[in-house]
Amino acid sequence: MMIIGLSSVIGNVVVIVSRKFKKDNDINNVNKVQTTLITNLAVSDLLMAIYLIIIASADIHFRGRYATAARDWKSSFLCSFAGAISTLSGQCSVFTLMLLSVDRAINIVNPFSTKRLNRTKCRIIIGFAWLFWIVLSFLPVTAKELNLSYFGDNYYGKESVCLALPLTRSRWPGWEYAITIFVAFNGIGFVVIAVSYLTIFLSVKRSGATVNRRQMRKEQLKMARKLGLIVFTDFCCWGPIIVMAIGSEMDWMGIPEEI
């Protein structure tokens, strides 16, 4: 896990730095939006890398004596912080992928439209999204200070990996909150992404008439394929969690409470 975390840090820092120093004159308005969104995606993935490093470091620190230190670790601020940044990373990643997919679909389906997402609007949307998810992710961490009994005493510390994933039918404090974030939002996000790529596929299939139109779409489709791979890998991460959570709620799966 430590190797994965460090590799992810290096990879995402390289993406952020390379995108940051890319000259604006070398890219058009569409690619400026894509660059902004991809940089944002790298930042959110960087937070997940930090989470992995924290959990890996705790594993090394408590190895051989975790049974006696489990309560101290799960009730620690570091565990809660790790859970919060993991939630923040995951939700910002899904939102960014959703925005990327919708923007790509709009540009391919209506390549001549003047009503497009520009960099300024993109930054405003991303800024509000980060603010929204920072508040929701860290709200359980500050529950005691805000006298919120809904989240219980230790929301993120229910498991040793400091995640509040709703994979069982146990009704611990704040379970509705977890269902809304990890199942409802992510489920809607991936439906939007799927519809966007289906729209791209159908549009490309129908538009075989004009050569110039095909030429204009060539670069758009190339980018769409790259983004499709990113979306697919992210879905491979969140898809099973969504399926297991829904299966547990619907009694389709008998997932043990120990999970």
Coordinates of N, CA and C in Angstrom, one line a residue, residues 1 3 9 18 46 83 90-91 110 127-128 130 142 144-145 165 178-179 203 219 229 231:
M1 N 0.8 -1.2 0.0 CA 0.0 0.0 0.0 C 0.9 1.3 0.0
I3 N 3.8 1.6 -1.3 CA 4.3 1.8 -2.7 C 3.3 2.4 -3.6
V9 N 1.3 9.6 -5.5 CA 1.8 10.9 -5.3 C 2.7 11.5 -6.4
S18 N 2.9 19.5 -14.9 CA 3.0 19.5 -16.3 C 1.8 20.4 -16.9
L46 N -4.6 12.9 -5.7 CA -3.5 13.1 -4.8 C -3.9 13.0 -3.3
G83 N -10.1 9.4 6.9 CA -11.4 9.1 6.4 C -12.0 10.3 5.7
G90 N -12.7 10.9 -3.1 CA -13.6 10.1 -4.0 C -14.7 10.9 -4.6
Q91 N -15.4 11.7 -3.8 CA -16.5 12.5 -4.3 C -16.1 13.6 -5.3
N110 N -22.5 18.9 -30.3 CA -22.7 20.2 -30.8 C -21.4 21.0 -31.0
G127 N -14.8 25.2 -7.9 CA -14.6 25.9 -6.6 C -15.8 25.6 -5.7
F128 N -17.0 25.8 -6.2 CA -18.2 25.5 -5.3 C -18.2 24.0 -5.0
W130 N -15.7 21.9 -4.6 CA -14.7 21.6 -3.5 C -15.2 22.1 -2.2
T142 N -15.9 17.2 12.8 CA -16.2 18.4 13.7 C -17.5 18.2 14.5
K144 N -18.5 16.8 17.2 CA -18.5 17.1 18.7 C -18.4 18.6 18.9
E145 N -17.5 19.3 18.2 CA -17.4 20.7 18.4 C -18.7 21.4 18.1
L165 N -18.0 3.2 4.8 CA -18.7 2.7 3.7 C -19.9 1.9 4.1
A178 N -24.0 8.2 4.8 CA -23.1 7.4 4.0 C -23.8 6.8 2.8
I179 N -25.0 6.4 2.9 CA -25.8 5.9 1.8 C -26.0 7.0 0.7
S203 N -24.1 9.9 -31.5 CA -23.9 11.0 -32.3 C -22.8 10.7 -33.4
E219 N -10.3 15.2 -33.1 CA -9.5 15.5 -31.9 C -10.4 15.3 -30.7
L229 N -11.2 5.9 -20.7 CA -10.3 5.0 -19.9 C -10.2 5.4 -18.4
V231 N -12.5 7.2 -16.8 CA -13.8 6.9 -16.2 C -13.9 5.4 -15.9

